Each structure stands twice: as C-alpha cells, then as structure tokens.
PDB file of C-alpha atoms and ligand atoms in Angstrom:
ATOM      1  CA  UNK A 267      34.754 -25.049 113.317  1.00  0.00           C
ATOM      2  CA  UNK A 268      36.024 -22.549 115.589  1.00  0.00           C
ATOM      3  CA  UNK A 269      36.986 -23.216 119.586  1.00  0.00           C
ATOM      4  CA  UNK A 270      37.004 -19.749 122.116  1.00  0.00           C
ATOM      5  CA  UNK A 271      38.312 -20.494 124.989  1.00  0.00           C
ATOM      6  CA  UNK A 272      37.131 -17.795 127.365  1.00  0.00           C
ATOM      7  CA  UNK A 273      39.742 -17.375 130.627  1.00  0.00           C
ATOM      8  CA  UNK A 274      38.823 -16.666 134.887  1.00  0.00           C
ATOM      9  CA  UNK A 275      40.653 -13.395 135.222  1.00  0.00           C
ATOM     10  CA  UNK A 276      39.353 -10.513 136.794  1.00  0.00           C
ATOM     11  CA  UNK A 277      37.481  -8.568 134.214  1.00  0.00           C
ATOM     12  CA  UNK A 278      35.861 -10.754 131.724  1.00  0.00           C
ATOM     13  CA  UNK A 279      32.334 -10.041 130.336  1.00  0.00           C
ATOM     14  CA  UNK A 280      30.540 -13.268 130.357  1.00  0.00           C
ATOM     15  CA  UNK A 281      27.807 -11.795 129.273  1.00  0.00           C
ATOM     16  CA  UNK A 282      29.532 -10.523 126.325  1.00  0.00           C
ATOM     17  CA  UNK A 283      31.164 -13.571 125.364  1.00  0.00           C
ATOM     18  CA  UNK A 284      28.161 -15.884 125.531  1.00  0.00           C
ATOM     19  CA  UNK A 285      25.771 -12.962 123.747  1.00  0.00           C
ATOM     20  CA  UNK A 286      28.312 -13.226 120.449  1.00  0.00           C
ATOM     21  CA  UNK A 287      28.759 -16.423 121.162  1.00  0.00           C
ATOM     22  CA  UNK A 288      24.607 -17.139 120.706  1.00  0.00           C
ATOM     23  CA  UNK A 289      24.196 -15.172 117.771  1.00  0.00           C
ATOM     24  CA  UNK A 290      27.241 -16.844 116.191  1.00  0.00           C
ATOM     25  CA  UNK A 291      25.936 -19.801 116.578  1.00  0.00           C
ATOM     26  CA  UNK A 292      22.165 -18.921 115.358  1.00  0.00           C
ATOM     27  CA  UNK A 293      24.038 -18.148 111.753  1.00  0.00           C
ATOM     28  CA  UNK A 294      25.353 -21.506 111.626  1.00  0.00           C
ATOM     29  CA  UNK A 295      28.696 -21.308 113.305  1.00  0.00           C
ATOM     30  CA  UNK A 296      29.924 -24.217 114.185  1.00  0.00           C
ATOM     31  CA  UNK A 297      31.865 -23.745 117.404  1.00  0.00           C
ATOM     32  CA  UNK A 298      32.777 -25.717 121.143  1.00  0.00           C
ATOM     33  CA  UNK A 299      33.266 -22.860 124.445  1.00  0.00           C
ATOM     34  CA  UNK A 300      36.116 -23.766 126.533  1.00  0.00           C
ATOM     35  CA  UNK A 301      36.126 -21.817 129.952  1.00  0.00           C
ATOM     36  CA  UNK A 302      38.424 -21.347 132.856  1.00  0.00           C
ATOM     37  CA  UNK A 303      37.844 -19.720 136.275  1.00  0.00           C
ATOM     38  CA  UNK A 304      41.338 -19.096 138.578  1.00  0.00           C
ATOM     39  CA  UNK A 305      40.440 -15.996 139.723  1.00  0.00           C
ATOM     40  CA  UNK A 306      36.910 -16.985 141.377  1.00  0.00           C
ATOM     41  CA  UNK A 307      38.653 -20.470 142.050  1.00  0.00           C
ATOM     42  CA  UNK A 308      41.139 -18.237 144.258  1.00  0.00           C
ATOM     43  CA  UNK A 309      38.657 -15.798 146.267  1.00  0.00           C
ATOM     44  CA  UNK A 310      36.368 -19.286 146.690  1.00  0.00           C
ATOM     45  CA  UNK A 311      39.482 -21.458 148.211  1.00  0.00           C
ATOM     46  CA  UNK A 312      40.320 -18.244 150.630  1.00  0.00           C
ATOM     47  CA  UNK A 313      37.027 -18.156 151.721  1.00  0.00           C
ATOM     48  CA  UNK A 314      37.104 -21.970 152.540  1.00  0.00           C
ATOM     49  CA  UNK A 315      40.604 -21.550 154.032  1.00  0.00           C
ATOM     50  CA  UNK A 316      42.472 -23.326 151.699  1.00  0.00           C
ATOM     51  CA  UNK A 317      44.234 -20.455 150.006  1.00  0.00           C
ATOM     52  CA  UNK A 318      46.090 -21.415 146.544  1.00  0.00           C
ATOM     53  CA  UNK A 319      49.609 -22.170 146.239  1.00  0.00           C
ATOM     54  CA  UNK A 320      51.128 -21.330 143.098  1.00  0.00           C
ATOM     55  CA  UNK A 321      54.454 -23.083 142.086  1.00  0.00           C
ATOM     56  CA  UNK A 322      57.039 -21.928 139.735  1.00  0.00           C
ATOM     57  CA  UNK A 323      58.919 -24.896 137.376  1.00  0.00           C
ATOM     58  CA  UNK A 324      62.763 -24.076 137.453  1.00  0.00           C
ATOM     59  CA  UNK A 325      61.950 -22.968 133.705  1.00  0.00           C
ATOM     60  CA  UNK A 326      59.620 -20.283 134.874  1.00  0.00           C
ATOM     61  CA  UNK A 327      56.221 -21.199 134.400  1.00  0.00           C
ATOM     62  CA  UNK A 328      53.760 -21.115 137.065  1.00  0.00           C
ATOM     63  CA  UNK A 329      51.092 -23.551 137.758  1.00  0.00           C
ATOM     64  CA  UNK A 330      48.438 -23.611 140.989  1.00  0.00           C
ATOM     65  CA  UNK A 331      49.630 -27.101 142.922  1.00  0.00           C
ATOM     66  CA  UNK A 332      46.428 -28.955 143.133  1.00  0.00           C
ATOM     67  CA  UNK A 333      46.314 -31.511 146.082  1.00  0.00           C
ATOM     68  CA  UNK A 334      42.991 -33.567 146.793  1.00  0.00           C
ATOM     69  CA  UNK A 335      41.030 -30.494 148.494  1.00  0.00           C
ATOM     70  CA  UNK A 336      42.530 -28.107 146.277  1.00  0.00           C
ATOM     71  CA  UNK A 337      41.221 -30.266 143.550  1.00  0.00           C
ATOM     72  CA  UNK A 338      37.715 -30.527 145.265  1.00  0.00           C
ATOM     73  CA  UNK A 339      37.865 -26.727 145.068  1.00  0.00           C
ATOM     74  CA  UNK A 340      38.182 -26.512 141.731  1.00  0.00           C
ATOM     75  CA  UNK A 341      35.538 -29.338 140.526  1.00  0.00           C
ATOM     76  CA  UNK A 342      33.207 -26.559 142.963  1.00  0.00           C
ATOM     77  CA  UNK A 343      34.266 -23.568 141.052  1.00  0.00           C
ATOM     78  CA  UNK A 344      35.084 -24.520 137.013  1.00  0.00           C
ATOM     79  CA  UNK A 345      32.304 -27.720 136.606  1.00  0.00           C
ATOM     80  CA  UNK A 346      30.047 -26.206 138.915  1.00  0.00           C
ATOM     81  CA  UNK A 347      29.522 -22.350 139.378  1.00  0.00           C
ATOM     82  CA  UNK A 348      31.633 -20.983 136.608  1.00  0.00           C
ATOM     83  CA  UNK A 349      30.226 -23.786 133.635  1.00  0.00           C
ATOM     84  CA  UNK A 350      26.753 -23.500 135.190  1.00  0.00           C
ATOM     85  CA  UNK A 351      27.090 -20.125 135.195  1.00  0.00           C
ATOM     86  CA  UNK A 352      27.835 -19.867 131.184  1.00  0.00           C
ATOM     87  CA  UNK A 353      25.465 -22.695 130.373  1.00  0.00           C
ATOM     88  CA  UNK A 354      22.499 -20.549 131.445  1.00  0.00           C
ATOM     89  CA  UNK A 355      23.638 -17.730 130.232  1.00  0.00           C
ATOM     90  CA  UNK A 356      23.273 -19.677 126.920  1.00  0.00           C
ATOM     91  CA  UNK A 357      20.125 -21.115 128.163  1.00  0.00           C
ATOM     92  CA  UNK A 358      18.945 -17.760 128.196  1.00  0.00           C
ATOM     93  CA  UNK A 359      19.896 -17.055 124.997  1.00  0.00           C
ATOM     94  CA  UNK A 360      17.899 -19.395 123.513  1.00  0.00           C
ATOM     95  CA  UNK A 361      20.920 -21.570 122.865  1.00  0.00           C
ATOM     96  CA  UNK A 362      21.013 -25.512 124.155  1.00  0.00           C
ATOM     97  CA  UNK A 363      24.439 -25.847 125.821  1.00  0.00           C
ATOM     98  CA  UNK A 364      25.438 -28.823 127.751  1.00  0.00           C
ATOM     99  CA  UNK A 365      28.429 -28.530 130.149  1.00  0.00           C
ATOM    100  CA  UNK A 366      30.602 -30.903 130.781  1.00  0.00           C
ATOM    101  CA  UNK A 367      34.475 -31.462 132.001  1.00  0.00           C
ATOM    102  CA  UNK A 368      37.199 -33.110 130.666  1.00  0.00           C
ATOM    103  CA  UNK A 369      36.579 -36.162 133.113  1.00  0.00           C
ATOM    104  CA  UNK A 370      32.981 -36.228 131.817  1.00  0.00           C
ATOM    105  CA  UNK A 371      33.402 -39.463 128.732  1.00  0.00           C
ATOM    106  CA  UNK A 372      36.991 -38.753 129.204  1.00  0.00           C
ATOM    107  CA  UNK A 373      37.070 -35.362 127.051  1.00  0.00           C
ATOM    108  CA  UNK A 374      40.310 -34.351 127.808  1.00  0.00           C
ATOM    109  CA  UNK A 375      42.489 -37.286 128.747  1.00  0.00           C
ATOM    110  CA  UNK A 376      46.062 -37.087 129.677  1.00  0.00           C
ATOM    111  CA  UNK A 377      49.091 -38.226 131.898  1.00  0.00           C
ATOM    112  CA  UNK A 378      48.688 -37.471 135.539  1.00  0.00           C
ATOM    113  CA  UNK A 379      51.622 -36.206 137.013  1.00  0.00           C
ATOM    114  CA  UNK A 380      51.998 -36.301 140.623  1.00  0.00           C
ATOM    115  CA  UNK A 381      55.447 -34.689 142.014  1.00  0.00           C
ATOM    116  CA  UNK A 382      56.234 -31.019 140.576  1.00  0.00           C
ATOM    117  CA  UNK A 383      59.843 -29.622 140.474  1.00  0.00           C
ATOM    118  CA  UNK A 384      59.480 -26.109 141.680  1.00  0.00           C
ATOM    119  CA  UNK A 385      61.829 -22.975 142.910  1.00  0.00           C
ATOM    120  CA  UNK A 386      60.651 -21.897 146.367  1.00  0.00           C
ATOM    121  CA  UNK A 387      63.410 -19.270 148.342  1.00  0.00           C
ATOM    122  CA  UNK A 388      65.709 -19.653 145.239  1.00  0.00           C
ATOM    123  CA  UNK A 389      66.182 -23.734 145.958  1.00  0.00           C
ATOM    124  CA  UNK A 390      64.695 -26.686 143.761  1.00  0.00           C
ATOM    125  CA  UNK A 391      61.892 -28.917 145.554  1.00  0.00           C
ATOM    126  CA  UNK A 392      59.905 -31.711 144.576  1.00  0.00           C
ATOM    127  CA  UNK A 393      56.367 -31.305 145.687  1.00  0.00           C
ATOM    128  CA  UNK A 394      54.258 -34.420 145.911  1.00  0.00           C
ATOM    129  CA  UNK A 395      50.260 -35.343 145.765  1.00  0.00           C
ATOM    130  CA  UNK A 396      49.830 -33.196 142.838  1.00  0.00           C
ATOM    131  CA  UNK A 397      46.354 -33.843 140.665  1.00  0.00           C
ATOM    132  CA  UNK A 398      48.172 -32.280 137.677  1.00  0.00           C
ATOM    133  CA  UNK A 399      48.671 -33.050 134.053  1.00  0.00           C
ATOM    134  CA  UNK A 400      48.186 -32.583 129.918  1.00  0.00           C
ATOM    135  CA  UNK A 401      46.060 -33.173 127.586  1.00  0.00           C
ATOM    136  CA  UNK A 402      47.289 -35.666 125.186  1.00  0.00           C
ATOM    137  CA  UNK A 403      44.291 -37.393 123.885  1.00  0.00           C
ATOM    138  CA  UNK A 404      40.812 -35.636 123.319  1.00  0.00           C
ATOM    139  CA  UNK A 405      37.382 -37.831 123.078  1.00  0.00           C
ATOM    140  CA  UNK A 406      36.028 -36.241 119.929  1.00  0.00           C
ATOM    141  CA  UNK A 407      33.558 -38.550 119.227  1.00  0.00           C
ATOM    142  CA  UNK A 408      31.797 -37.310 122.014  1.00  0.00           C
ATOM    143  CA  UNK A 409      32.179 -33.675 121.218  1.00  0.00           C
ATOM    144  CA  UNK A 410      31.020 -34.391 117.416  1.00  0.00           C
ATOM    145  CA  UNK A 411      27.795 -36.363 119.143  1.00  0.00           C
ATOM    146  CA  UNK A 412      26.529 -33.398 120.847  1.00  0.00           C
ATOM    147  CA  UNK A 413      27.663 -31.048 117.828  1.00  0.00           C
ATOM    148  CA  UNK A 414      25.774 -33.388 115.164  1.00  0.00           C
ATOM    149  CA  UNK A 415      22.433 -33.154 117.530  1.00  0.00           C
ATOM    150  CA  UNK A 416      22.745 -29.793 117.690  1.00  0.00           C
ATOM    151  CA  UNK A 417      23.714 -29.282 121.231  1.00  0.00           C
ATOM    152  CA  UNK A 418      26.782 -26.218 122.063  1.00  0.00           C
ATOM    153  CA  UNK A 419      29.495 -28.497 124.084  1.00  0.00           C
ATOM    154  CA  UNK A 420      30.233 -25.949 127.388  1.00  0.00           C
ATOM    155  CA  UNK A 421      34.070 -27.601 128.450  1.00  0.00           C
ATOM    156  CA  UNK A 422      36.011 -27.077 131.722  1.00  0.00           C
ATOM    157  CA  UNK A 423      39.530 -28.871 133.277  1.00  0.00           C
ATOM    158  CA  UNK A 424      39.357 -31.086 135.083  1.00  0.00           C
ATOM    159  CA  UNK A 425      40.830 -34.026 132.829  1.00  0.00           C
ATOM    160  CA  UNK A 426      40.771 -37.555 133.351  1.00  0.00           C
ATOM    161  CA  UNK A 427      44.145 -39.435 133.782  1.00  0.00           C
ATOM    162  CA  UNK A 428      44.527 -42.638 132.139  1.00  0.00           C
ATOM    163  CA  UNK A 429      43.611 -44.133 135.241  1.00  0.00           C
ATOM    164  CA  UNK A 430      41.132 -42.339 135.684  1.00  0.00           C
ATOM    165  CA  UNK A 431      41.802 -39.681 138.338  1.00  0.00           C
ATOM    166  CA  UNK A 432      40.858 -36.000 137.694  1.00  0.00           C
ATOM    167  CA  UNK A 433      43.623 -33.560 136.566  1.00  0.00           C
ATOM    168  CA  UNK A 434      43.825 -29.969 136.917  1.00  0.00           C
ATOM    169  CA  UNK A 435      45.424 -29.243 132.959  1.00  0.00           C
ATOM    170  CA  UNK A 436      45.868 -25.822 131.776  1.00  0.00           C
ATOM    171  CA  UNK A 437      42.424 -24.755 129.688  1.00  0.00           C
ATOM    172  CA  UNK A 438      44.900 -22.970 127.062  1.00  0.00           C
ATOM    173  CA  UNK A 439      46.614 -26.071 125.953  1.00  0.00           C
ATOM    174  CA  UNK A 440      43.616 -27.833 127.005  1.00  0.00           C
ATOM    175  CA  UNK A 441      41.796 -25.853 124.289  1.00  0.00           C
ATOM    176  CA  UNK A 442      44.842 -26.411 121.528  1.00  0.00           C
ATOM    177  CA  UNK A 443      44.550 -29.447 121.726  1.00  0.00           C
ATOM    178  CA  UNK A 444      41.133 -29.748 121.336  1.00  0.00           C
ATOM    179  CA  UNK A 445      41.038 -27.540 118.349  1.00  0.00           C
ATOM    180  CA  UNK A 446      44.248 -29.703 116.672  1.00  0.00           C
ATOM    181  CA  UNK A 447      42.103 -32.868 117.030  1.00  0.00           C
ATOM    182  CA  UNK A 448      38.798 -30.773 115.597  1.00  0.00           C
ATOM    183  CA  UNK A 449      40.719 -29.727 112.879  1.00  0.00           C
ATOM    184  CA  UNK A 450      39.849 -26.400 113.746  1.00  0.00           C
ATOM    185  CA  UNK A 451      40.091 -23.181 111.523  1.00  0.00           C
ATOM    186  CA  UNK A 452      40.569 -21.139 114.472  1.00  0.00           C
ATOM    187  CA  UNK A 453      41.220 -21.047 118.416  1.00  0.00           C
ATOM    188  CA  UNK A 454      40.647 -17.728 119.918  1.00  0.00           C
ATOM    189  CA  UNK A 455      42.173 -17.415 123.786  1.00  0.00           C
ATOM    190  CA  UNK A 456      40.165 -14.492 125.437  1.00  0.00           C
ATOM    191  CA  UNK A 457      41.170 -13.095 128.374  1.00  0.00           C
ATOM    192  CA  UNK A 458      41.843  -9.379 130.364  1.00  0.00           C
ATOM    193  CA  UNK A 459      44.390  -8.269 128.128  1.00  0.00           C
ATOM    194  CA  UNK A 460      43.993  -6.648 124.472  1.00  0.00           C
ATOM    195  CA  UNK A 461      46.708  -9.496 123.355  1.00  0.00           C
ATOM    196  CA  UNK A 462      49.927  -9.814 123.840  1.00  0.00           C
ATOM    197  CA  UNK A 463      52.102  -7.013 125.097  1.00  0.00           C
ATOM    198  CA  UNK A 464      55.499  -6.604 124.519  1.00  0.00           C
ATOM    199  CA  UNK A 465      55.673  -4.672 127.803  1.00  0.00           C
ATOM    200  CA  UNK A 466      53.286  -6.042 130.011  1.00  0.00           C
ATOM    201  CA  UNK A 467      51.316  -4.270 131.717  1.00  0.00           C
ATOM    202  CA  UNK A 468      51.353  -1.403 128.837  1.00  0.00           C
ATOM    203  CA  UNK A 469      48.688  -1.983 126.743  1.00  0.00           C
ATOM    204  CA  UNK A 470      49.729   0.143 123.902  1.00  0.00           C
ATOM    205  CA  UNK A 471      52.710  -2.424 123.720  1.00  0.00           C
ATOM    206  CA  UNK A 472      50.649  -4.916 121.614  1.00  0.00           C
ATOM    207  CA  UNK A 473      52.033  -7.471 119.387  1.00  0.00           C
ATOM    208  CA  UNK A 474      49.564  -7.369 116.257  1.00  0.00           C
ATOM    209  CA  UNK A 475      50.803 -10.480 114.551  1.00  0.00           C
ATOM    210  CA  UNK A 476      52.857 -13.523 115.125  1.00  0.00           C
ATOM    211  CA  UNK A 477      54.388 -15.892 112.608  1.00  0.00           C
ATOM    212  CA  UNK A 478      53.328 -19.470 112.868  1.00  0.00           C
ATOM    213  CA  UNK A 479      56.813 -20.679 113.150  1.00  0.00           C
ATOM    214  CA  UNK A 480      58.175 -18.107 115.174  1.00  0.00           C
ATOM    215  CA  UNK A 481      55.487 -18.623 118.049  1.00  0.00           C
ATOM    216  CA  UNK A 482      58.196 -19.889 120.848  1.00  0.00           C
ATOM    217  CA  UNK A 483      60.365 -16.535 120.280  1.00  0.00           C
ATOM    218  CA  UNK A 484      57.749 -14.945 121.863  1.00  0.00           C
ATOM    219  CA  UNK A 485      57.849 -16.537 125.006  1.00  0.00           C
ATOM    220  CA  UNK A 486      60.110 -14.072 126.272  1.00  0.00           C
ATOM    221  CA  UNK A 487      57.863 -11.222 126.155  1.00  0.00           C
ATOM    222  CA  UNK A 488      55.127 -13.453 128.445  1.00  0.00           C
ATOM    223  CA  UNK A 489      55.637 -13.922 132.366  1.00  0.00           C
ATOM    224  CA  UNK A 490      53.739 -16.369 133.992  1.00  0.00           C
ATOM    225  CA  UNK A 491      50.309 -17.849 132.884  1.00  0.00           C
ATOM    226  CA  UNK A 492      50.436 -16.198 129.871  1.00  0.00           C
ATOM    227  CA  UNK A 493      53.391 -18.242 129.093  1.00  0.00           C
ATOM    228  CA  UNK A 494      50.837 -21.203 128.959  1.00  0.00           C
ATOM    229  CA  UNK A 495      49.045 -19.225 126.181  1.00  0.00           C
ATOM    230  CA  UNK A 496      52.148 -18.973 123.871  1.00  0.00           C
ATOM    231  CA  UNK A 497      52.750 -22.494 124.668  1.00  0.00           C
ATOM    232  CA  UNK A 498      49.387 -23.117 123.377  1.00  0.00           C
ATOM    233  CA  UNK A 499      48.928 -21.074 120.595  1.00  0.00           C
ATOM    234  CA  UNK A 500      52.459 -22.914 119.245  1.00  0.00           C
ATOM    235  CA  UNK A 501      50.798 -26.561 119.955  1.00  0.00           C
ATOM    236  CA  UNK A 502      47.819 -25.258 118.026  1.00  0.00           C
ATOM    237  CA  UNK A 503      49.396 -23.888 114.325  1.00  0.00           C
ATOM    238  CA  UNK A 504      51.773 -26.781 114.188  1.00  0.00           C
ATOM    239  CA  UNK A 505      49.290 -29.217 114.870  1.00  0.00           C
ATOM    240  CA  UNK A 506      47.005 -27.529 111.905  1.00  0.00           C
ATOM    241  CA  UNK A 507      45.260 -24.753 113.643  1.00  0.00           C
ATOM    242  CA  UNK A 508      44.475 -21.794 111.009  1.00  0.00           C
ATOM    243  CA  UNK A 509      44.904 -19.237 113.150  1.00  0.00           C
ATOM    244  CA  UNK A 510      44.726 -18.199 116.704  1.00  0.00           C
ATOM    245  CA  UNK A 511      43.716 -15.118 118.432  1.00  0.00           C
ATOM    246  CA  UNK A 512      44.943 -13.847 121.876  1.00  0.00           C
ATOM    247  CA  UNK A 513      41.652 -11.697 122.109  1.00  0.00           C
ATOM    248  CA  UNK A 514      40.230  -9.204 124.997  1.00  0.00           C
ATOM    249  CA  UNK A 515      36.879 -10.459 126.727  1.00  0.00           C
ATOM    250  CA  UNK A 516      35.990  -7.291 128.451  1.00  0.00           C
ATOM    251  CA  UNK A 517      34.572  -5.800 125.632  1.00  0.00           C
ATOM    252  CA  UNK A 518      30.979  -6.064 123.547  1.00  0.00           C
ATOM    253  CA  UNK A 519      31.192  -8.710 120.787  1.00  0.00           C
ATOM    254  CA  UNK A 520      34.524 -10.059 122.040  1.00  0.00           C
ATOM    255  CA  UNK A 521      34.346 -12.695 120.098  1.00  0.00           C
ATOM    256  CA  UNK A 522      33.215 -11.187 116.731  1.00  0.00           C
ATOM    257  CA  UNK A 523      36.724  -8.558 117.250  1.00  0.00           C
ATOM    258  CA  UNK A 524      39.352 -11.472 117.717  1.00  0.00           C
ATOM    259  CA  UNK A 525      37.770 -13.374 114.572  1.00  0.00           C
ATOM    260  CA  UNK A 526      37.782  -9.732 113.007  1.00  0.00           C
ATOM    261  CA  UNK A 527      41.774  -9.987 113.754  1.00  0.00           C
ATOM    262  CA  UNK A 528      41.719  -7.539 116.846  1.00  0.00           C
ATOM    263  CA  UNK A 529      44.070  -8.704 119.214  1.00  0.00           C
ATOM    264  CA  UNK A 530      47.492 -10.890 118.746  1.00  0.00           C
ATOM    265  CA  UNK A 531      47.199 -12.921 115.817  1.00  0.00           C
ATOM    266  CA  UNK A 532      49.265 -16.112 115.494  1.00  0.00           C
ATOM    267  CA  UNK A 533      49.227 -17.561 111.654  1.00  0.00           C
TER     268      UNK A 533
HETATM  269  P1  ADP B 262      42.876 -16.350 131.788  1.00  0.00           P
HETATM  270  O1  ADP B 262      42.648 -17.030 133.109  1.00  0.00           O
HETATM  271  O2  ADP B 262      41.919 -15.233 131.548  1.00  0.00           O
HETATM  272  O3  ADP B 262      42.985 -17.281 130.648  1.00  0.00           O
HETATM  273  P2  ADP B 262      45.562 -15.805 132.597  1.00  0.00           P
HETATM  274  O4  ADP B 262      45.439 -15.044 133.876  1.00  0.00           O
HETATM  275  O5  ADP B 262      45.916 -17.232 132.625  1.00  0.00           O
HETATM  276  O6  ADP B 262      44.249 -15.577 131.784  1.00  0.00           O
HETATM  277  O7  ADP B 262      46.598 -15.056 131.632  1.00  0.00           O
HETATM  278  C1  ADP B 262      46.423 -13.708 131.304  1.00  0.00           C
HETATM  279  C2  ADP B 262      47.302 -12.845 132.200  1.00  0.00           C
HETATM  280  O8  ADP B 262      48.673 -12.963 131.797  1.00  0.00           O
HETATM  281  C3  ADP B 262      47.030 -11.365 132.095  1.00  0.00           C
HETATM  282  O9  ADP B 262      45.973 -10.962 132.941  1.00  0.00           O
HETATM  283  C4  ADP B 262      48.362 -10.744 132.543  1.00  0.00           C
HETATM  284  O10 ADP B 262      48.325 -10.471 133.927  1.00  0.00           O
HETATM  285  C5  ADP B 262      49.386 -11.856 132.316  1.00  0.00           C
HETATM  286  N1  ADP B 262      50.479 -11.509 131.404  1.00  0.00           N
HETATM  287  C6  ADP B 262      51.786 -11.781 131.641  1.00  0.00           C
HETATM  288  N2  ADP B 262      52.563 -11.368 130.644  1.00  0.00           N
HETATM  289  C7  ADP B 262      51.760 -10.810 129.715  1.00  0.00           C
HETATM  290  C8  ADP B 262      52.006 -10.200 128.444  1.00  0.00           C
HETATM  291  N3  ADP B 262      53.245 -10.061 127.938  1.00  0.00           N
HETATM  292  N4  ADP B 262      50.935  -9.755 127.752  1.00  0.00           N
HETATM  293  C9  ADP B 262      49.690  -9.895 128.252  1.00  0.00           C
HETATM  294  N5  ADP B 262      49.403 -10.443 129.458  1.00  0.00           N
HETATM  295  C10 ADP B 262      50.422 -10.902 130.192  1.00  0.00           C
END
C-alpha cells in the first residue's frame, strides 16, 4: 500500500500525477490519492472577495484561518473543482476513482479547534471562529471497502470534528496519518519543489536523505507550509511508515521518480 499525496501549489502536473498514478494502479498497486488545492483555493476566494488570511502560531508555522465562508470556499475548491478535477482525469484513464472528503463517513476525524494563537505586528492574538483542526482518527474501514471492490479512494480536507463540523486539517499530516493507520509502506508528499532544500529557494540545495529519527532536526531548514511536511513525514516513520518521499510533481512520471528515491527521502 502506498498513499501520494499530491499538493495545490502553483506548478503541479495533474496530468502527470494521475497518468503514473493509472498505470500504477493497472499493475496491481495498491494505493489511496490524497490532494490539496491552496493555491486555486486563494485566486478562487479573491475572486469572490474573500481574500485568505494566513496566520502565523507564535512557533512559526503558518496556517490559512478558516471562518464559515472561508470554509465554504474551500468545500468549492478541494471537494469540488480540484477532486472532481482528478477524479476524471482518472475517469479518463480508464481508472474508477471515487472522491470523497474527510467529512464524507467521517474519513478523517479529528478535534476542532476554534480560537488560534497567532503573531500579527509582532503581538500575540487569539483569533476566534476558526473551522480548524487534526486528524487523530481515520475511518479505514471505509477506505479498505472501496479498495477491496476495486474502486481508487480520491481524498480531500475537509475533516469532520467529533461533533461533526467540517475542519480545514493540513492534507500533509492529513495524509500521515492516513498512511500510519494503512500501515503503509510508503507516503510520498509531491509538490513544486525537487524536495527539501537546505536553502530554499536554491534548488541545487537538496537534502537527499533524512534519518527516521532525526526528522524534527530538519525543521529548521523549512519556513512555512513546508514545515507541515516535516511535521508529517516525522508523524509518519514513527508511527510505522517505511519511507516517505518529499517528491516534485511538475515532472512526467512524478510518481514513479519519488518511489525511484528522487527527491528527499525520509527512512
Ligand atoms: P503543496 O500545497 O504543494 O503541498 P506547500 O505550498 O504546502 O505545498 O509547500 C511547499 C512549499 O514550501 C514550496 O513551494 C516552497 O515555497 C515552500 N518551502 C519553504 N521552505 C522550503 C524548503 N526548505 N524546501 C522546499 N520548499 C520550501
């Protein structure tokens, strides 16, 4: 079992990742698609004018602050055009994907957390009416269902919180956690980046290989949402992940290179 998470940042060949992605799973591969989709969530909420409003945690990592139509915004964006948009991709391919999100049988379930602590003009604020949160449990009997019938599980945020109530959760960790409780052999996070550079934005800075028990050390060399990847990657090998893969997606056979090793490589 394998999980790619493919990321929204400017770039990314969907077509790419859902051709290797088809043909992978024609030899058998068993595999789930995890998807994100900031940067057309951004240009979507500016057109809309409801431009996003990323916050900073006083330990430096930076989330977008989701109230209620921020959070309608999203559902528009990552369930509907962006997971639509990969599902008939796959369609196309011959492939019989079925999108859903994390609220959809309570996939990705999780704590919702409603104020967030965050440094604006050098002070600390509490912002409330956030729809954020993490993934803590993950409905795999679902995923397995679909899997077992031969169906290619498409999976977006949002989450559900206990209650019930859609959360915007990071799709990194998101993903980790869905590849810890899937026992997977690998997680591969593709995005616009060959990996992870040790001085960003040089790409010839790239870490090759990370130690599984050295992951957090690395934090310092990412800045903001890549942070979350780190983060993720750590969650993932300690919880039994093989390996992961920070991988590129704006290449052919994206997917094919990162399980080749090309990229960062955390084992
Ligand atoms: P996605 O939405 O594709 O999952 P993110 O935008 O969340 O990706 O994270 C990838 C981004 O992280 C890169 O586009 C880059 O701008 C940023 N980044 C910050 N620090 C680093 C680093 N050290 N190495 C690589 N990328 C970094």
């Amino acid at each position: 079992m394998i999980i790619v998470k493919v990321g929204g940042s400017a770039g990314i060949d969907y077509d790419a990742v859902c051709a290797d992605i088809a043909a992978l799973w024609k030899e058998g591969q068993r595999l789930v698609l995890v998807h994100g989709g900031s940067g057309e969530t951004n240009r979507v909420s500016e057109a809309l004018g409801h431009p996003p409003r990323f916050v900073t945690s006083p330990s430096g990592y930076t989330s977008r602050f989701t109230d209620r139509e921020t959070l309608e915004i999203f559902e528009m964006v990552y369930c509907g055009k962006m997971n639509k948009g990969i599902v008939e991709r796959l369609q196309r391919l011959g492939v019989n994907a079925v999108g859903l999100s994390g609220l959809d049988g309570r996939i990705f379930e999780g704590r919702h957390k409603d104020s967030v602590r965050a440094v604006e003009n050098g002070k600390v604020k509490v912002l409330r009416g956030d729809h954020t949160g993490t993934v803590e449990k993950v409905n795999t009997g679902l995923i397995e269902l679909l899997l077992n019938a031969g169906y290619l599980p498409v999976l977006t945020p949002p989450a559900s919180s206990y209650e019930g109530v859609a959360i915007n959760v990071d799709g990194d960790r998101a993903s980790a956690a869905l590849a810890v409780a899937l026992r997977a052999e690998a997680l591969l996070l593709l995005s616009n980046v060959p990996g992870l550079l040790r001085a960003f934005p040089d790409e010839s800075s790239l870490i090759r290989e990370i130690p599984a028990g050295d992951v957090e050390s690395y934090l310092e060399f990412a800045q903001d949402r890549m942070k979350k990847k780190v983060l993720g990657a750590a969650e993932a090998v300690q919880g039994g992940v093989g390996r992961v893969v920070f991988g590129d997606a704006r290449q052919a056979q994206p997917v094919r290179a990162a399980l080749g090793g090309a990229g960062t490589v955390v084992a």
